[in-house]
Rosetta silent file (secondary structure, phi, psi, omega in degrees, C-alpha in Angstrom):
SEQUENCE: MKTLTLFIGLFAANFAFAQDLEDRDESFIVENNKNLLKIDIKEPFMQVAVKGCNDFQAASFEGGAAAYKNILRKYMYTYLNSDFYTLTGDFTFTLTIDAMGRVIDVAGDPKVLNSDVFFDDMQYVVRRIKKDWKPAMCNGQPVKSEMKLKMSFSSLSADM
SCORE:     score description
SCORE:     0.000 S_00000001
   1 L     0.000  -48.416  168.469   65.957  -25.576  -12.928 S_00000001
   2 H   -89.837   23.726  172.086   64.871  -26.305  -10.056 S_00000001
   3 H  -118.847   -9.677 -179.000   63.609  -23.201   -7.731 S_00000001
   4 H   -82.715  -64.712  157.737   62.009  -22.061  -11.367 S_00000001
   5 H     1.150  -77.849 -171.964   59.844  -25.908  -10.933 S_00000001
   6 H   -56.642  -25.028  -82.301   59.124  -25.090   -7.342 S_00000001
   7 H  -155.812  -70.110  172.846   58.621  -22.092   -8.096 S_00000001
   8 H   -59.549  -30.033 -171.418   55.715  -22.906  -10.926 S_00000001
   9 H   -73.646  -66.198  149.361   54.444  -26.047   -8.325 S_00000001
  10 H     9.300 -110.643  176.089   54.366  -23.197   -6.084 S_00000001
  11 H   -39.409  -28.206  171.887   51.536  -21.071   -8.040 S_00000001
  12 H   -94.103  -20.867  154.313   49.711  -23.779   -9.277 S_00000001
  13 H   -56.547  -25.062 -178.468   48.969  -25.353   -5.937 S_00000001
  14 H   -57.636  -75.120  154.557   48.037  -21.479   -4.895 S_00000001
  15 H   -10.922  -70.928 -171.365   46.219  -21.002   -7.930 S_00000001
  16 L   -83.078   16.568  163.323   44.618  -24.355   -7.688 S_00000001
  17 L   -92.969  -44.179  174.896   42.875  -23.835   -3.370 S_00000001
  18 L   -38.306   -4.008 -156.012   42.216  -20.431   -4.602 S_00000001
  19 L  -129.527  -80.771 -167.636   39.159  -21.801   -7.382 S_00000001
  20 L    -2.756  112.792  161.635   38.341  -23.938   -3.810 S_00000001
  21 L   -72.628  169.541  170.677   34.780  -22.567   -1.982 S_00000001
  22 L   -67.307  123.763  148.431   34.181  -22.871    1.199 S_00000001
  23 L   -75.121  129.528  171.152   31.607  -25.252    2.467 S_00000001
  24 L  -123.906 -178.948 -155.567   28.867  -23.007    3.994 S_00000001
  25 L   -62.939  105.870  155.919   26.841  -22.685    6.646 S_00000001
  26 L  -108.954   80.651  170.168   23.356  -23.385    5.031 S_00000001
  27 L  -145.684   10.200  171.327   21.839  -23.423    8.232 S_00000001
  28 L   -54.986  117.151 -173.494   21.501  -19.821    8.504 S_00000001
  29 L  -107.309  147.561 -160.189   17.994  -18.159    9.683 S_00000001
  30 L   -84.947  135.874 -178.555   15.831  -15.970    7.428 S_00000001
  31 L  -130.267   78.322  176.174   14.172  -13.889   10.090 S_00000001
  32 L   -80.311   93.259  176.926   10.779  -12.589    7.545 S_00000001
  33 L   -80.353 -168.763 -164.382    7.675  -10.646    9.916 S_00000001
  34 L   162.194  118.944   46.829    4.124  -10.369    8.112 S_00000001
  35 E    44.293   58.119  147.120    1.539   -8.142    8.802 S_00000001
  36 E   -56.898  146.068 -179.331   -1.851  -10.068    8.359 S_00000001
  37 E  -154.875  131.638 -172.260   -4.358   -7.761    7.709 S_00000001
  38 E  -117.699  105.376 -175.576   -8.257   -7.724    7.910 S_00000001
  39 E  -117.809  159.229 -159.166   -9.775   -4.505    6.722 S_00000001
  40 E  -148.330  114.434  171.017  -13.945   -3.689    7.208 S_00000001
  41 E  -111.865  134.437  176.920  -15.046   -0.760    4.898 S_00000001
  42 E   -83.442  115.539  160.896  -18.098    0.791    6.447 S_00000001
  43 E  -112.183  133.961   70.796  -21.342    1.738    4.282 S_00000001
  44 E  -104.725 -164.870 -155.394  -23.196    3.789    3.670 S_00000001
  45 E  -152.017  126.255 -179.151  -20.043    6.117    2.532 S_00000001
  46 E   -92.917  132.100  160.110  -21.130    9.858    4.025 S_00000001
  47 L   -31.700  -14.485  -44.686  -21.679   12.882    1.672 S_00000001
  48 L  -100.606  152.794  124.603  -19.388   16.099    2.892 S_00000001
  49 L  -116.024 -179.306 -162.080  -22.167   18.752    1.414 S_00000001
  50 L  -116.002  145.976  158.951  -21.555   21.549    0.114 S_00000001
  51 L   -10.501  114.581  116.731  -22.162   24.906    1.412 S_00000001
  52 L   101.547   55.138  -67.118  -24.749   27.730    0.417 S_00000001
  53 L   145.873   70.466 -158.048  -26.419   24.289   -1.835 S_00000001
  54 L  -124.618   -4.175 -166.297  -30.589   24.304   -1.961 S_00000001
  55 L  -149.173   54.659 -171.578  -30.773   21.379   -4.953 S_00000001
  56 L   -67.192  134.197  168.446  -27.580   19.419   -3.341 S_00000001
  57 E  -148.328  135.781 -151.537  -26.767   15.746   -5.242 S_00000001
  58 L   -68.718  167.209  171.081  -23.913   13.494   -3.761 S_00000001
  59 L   -41.863  168.475  132.821  -20.630   11.949   -5.809 S_00000001
  60 L  -166.345  151.757 -135.867  -21.359    8.070   -6.677 S_00000001
  61 L  -148.498  127.692 -144.102  -19.191    6.223   -8.384 S_00000001
  62 L   -76.660   74.045  167.527  -20.894    3.413  -10.962 S_00000001
  63 L   152.754   -6.472  147.517  -22.031   -0.094   -9.598 S_00000001
  64 L    94.747 -154.990 -156.610  -22.216    2.121   -6.402 S_00000001
  65 L   -84.199    3.799 -177.090  -20.454    2.275   -3.310 S_00000001
  66 L   -80.544    4.044  168.374  -20.183   -2.228   -2.542 S_00000001
  67 L   -59.734 -107.971  176.222  -18.326   -1.110   -6.714 S_00000001
  68 H    -9.467  -50.243  127.361  -16.032    0.652   -4.923 S_00000001
  69 H   -45.924  -54.791 -178.058  -15.637   -1.081   -1.692 S_00000001
  70 H   -52.675  -64.024 -152.691  -14.515   -4.259   -3.311 S_00000001
  71 H   -73.228  -28.922  179.154  -12.125   -2.839   -5.705 S_00000001
  72 H   -85.849   18.493  178.515  -10.569   -0.504   -2.957 S_00000001
  73 H   -59.367  -75.073 -127.802  -10.394   -3.875   -0.949 S_00000001
  74 H   -54.737  -59.367 -152.993   -9.003   -6.171   -3.859 S_00000001
  75 H   -63.038   -3.803 -174.215   -6.171   -2.758   -4.061 S_00000001
  76 H   -91.538  -40.734 -173.095   -5.459   -2.048   -0.336 S_00000001
  77 H   -38.304  -66.324 -102.118   -4.544   -6.068   -0.490 S_00000001
  78 H  -118.679  -44.704 -166.662   -2.621   -5.717   -3.039 S_00000001
  79 H  -102.982   -8.497 -155.373   -1.063   -2.552   -2.577 S_00000001
  80 L   -86.124  137.346  150.053   -0.344   -1.218    1.458 S_00000001
  81 L  -108.669   96.586  171.580    2.886   -2.790    2.285 S_00000001
  82 L   -81.908   66.161 -169.216    1.669   -3.297    5.630 S_00000001
  83 L  -120.334  -28.278 -162.195    4.887   -4.663    6.775 S_00000001
  84 L   -91.518   42.025 -152.651    6.031   -1.358    7.741 S_00000001
  85 L   177.039  138.692  176.917    3.106   -0.645    9.906 S_00000001
  86 L  -128.619   68.782  168.861    0.226   -2.545   12.420 S_00000001
  87 L   -58.329  136.912  140.847   -2.955   -1.356   12.150 S_00000001
  88 L   170.348  140.717 -135.816   -6.023   -1.396   14.663 S_00000001
  89 L   107.119  143.021 -164.352   -8.863    0.465   14.660 S_00000001
  90 L   -51.375  125.082  166.054  -11.111    2.527   13.079 S_00000001
  91 E  -117.742  160.841  176.452   -9.750    5.248   10.547 S_00000001
  92 E  -107.445   87.768 -169.406  -11.509    8.143    8.726 S_00000001
  93 E  -114.699  142.426 -178.618  -10.419    8.617    5.329 S_00000001
  94 E  -136.800  123.409  169.733  -12.304   11.758    3.155 S_00000001
  95 E   -65.220  106.892  170.530  -12.023   11.247   -0.636 S_00000001
  96 E   -94.438  139.653  134.854  -11.890   14.924   -1.882 S_00000001
  97 E   -69.905  126.130 -140.115  -13.477   14.360   -5.749 S_00000001
  98 L  -105.312 -154.975 -129.887  -12.857   17.309   -7.923 S_00000001
  99 L  -116.610   -2.597  173.343  -15.668   18.762  -10.577 S_00000001
 100 L  -110.321    9.068  139.848  -14.571   15.962  -12.768 S_00000001
 101 L    98.172   55.148 -179.262  -15.332   13.472  -10.737 S_00000001
 102 L  -124.594  157.381 -169.693  -11.263   12.069  -10.490 S_00000001
 103 E   -91.830  122.573 -143.219   -9.959   11.389   -6.755 S_00000001
 104 E  -132.493   -8.341  126.076   -7.828   14.026   -6.426 S_00000001
 105 E  -178.065 -175.256 -143.348   -6.688   13.488   -2.628 S_00000001
 106 E  -126.006  164.016 -170.025   -7.443   11.701    0.162 S_00000001
 107 E  -132.354   94.363  148.408   -6.862   12.530    4.299 S_00000001
 108 E   -99.361  165.552 -111.934   -6.790   10.227    6.889 S_00000001
 109 E  -161.266  121.100  -39.422   -7.967   10.551   10.122 S_00000001
 110 L   -32.039  166.561  174.215   -6.494    9.534   13.720 S_00000001
 111 L   -89.720  135.606  134.028   -2.828   10.579   13.721 S_00000001
 112 L  -107.221  178.103 -169.661   -0.982    6.741   15.178 S_00000001
 113 L   -82.492   72.781  118.979    2.308    5.733   15.344 S_00000001
 114 L   177.099   18.022 -173.395    3.470    5.238   11.606 S_00000001
 115 H   -89.837   32.607 -151.179    0.474    6.605    9.836 S_00000001
 116 H  -109.941  -25.560 -137.905    1.774    9.220    7.888 S_00000001
 117 H  -118.399  -65.630 -157.628    3.712    6.018    6.142 S_00000001
 118 H   -72.421  -98.160 -163.311    0.336    4.045    5.889 S_00000001
 119 H   -27.283  -31.512  172.625   -2.032    7.506    4.984 S_00000001
 120 H   -87.541  -15.984  146.074    0.371    7.956    2.281 S_00000001
 121 H   -68.471  -16.326 -161.292   -0.106    4.299    1.060 S_00000001
 122 H   -84.470    0.318 -174.317   -3.450    4.874    1.353 S_00000001
 123 L   -77.068  -30.793  -69.761   -3.065    7.928   -1.235 S_00000001
 124 H  -150.730  -72.406 -179.828   -0.876    6.093   -3.085 S_00000001
 125 H   -76.404   16.784 -173.099   -4.017    2.621   -3.679 S_00000001
 126 H  -107.097  -28.859 -156.789   -7.180    5.447   -4.113 S_00000001
 127 H   -94.987  -15.693  164.467   -4.875    7.059   -7.216 S_00000001
 128 L   -83.792  -11.706   95.170   -4.534    3.232   -8.919 S_00000001
 129 L    33.247  125.044  178.626   -8.536    3.380   -8.914 S_00000001
 130 L   -97.116  -40.595 -137.510   -9.175    4.156  -12.968 S_00000001
 131 L   -84.236  156.436  175.117  -12.828    4.593  -12.666 S_00000001
 132 L   -94.620  158.264  147.382  -14.068    7.734  -12.186 S_00000001
 133 L   -82.653  133.020   95.186  -16.630    9.057   -9.670 S_00000001
 134 L    38.255  -17.231 -109.727  -19.758   10.190  -10.582 S_00000001
 135 L   -77.143 -166.328  171.386  -19.271   14.058   -9.168 S_00000001
 136 E   -58.832  150.270  178.393  -21.709   16.186   -6.585 S_00000001
 137 E  -141.717  140.394 -167.955  -24.417   18.253   -8.299 S_00000001
 138 E  -169.798  119.111 -172.785  -25.070   21.256   -6.867 S_00000001
 139 L    58.146   85.143  147.820  -27.750   24.062   -9.012 S_00000001
 140 L    66.577  -34.972  144.853  -27.462   21.605  -11.499 S_00000001
 141 E   -42.076  156.864 -141.149  -23.651   21.875  -11.812 S_00000001
 142 E  -147.418  131.276  176.777  -21.095   19.195  -11.542 S_00000001
 143 E  -153.026  150.620 -159.363  -19.088   20.278   -8.411 S_00000001
 144 L   -94.306  117.172 -138.018  -16.030   19.297   -5.909 S_00000001
 145 E  -147.527  160.077  171.082  -17.157   17.790   -3.051 S_00000001
 146 E  -140.136  137.759 -177.712  -16.186   15.264   -0.198 S_00000001
 147 E  -121.967  123.319  147.180  -16.447   11.630    0.441 S_00000001
 148 E   -46.512   90.968  168.728  -16.004   10.151    3.818 S_00000001
 149 E  -115.292  166.891  176.691  -15.442    6.696    4.143 S_00000001
 150 E   -72.079  141.985 -179.682  -15.350    4.384    7.436 S_00000001
 151 E   174.071  116.297 -153.575  -12.788    1.373    7.649 S_00000001
 152 E   -95.193   95.059  179.561  -12.361   -1.138   10.436 S_00000001
 153 E  -123.950  140.812  157.789   -8.201   -2.660   10.664 S_00000001
 154 E  -127.250  158.447 -172.270   -7.098   -5.312   12.577 S_00000001
 155 E  -144.474  161.292 -168.886   -3.292   -6.746   11.592 S_00000001
 156 E  -146.530  133.276 -129.284   -2.003   -9.268   13.181 S_00000001
 157 E  -122.672  112.882  158.222    2.172   -9.433   13.073 S_00000001
 158 L  -144.777  159.787  177.350    3.437  -12.876   12.629 S_00000001
 159 L  -108.658  144.892 -169.317    7.077  -14.626   11.792 S_00000001
 160 L  -118.165    0.000    0.000    6.914  -16.813    9.208 S_00000001
């Protein structure tokens, strides 16, 4: 009987101590890097003319270049994941606008460290804009065209 009581006592004591949580050290340091990004989109946008077209009309956005610039800047601040790259300098993006007025491709230049990730993010940003362009016209027919946008970026990395 004494052995059984001793065994039950040890079992209960182990079970009670097993439920006791250790005091956690809450003084750990969280390392969080954040890039602060400044974006300057230059106007006017440059339309690339279609070869062999006598009567060319450039593609346009409802509200003009200023409206597109404001939407693009807002979306860039919202959707760019600038934690993976630090941007400083001038970049040129070429938007390919199809005959329906949709942006079907975005290409960036120049190529720098981690620019491929940045250019992929820019494709995502531009495709999030749901308003279509009025396509370029050549001899009265809508045609595929390219629009060049120049941007200046400056990044400031900070540990928070």
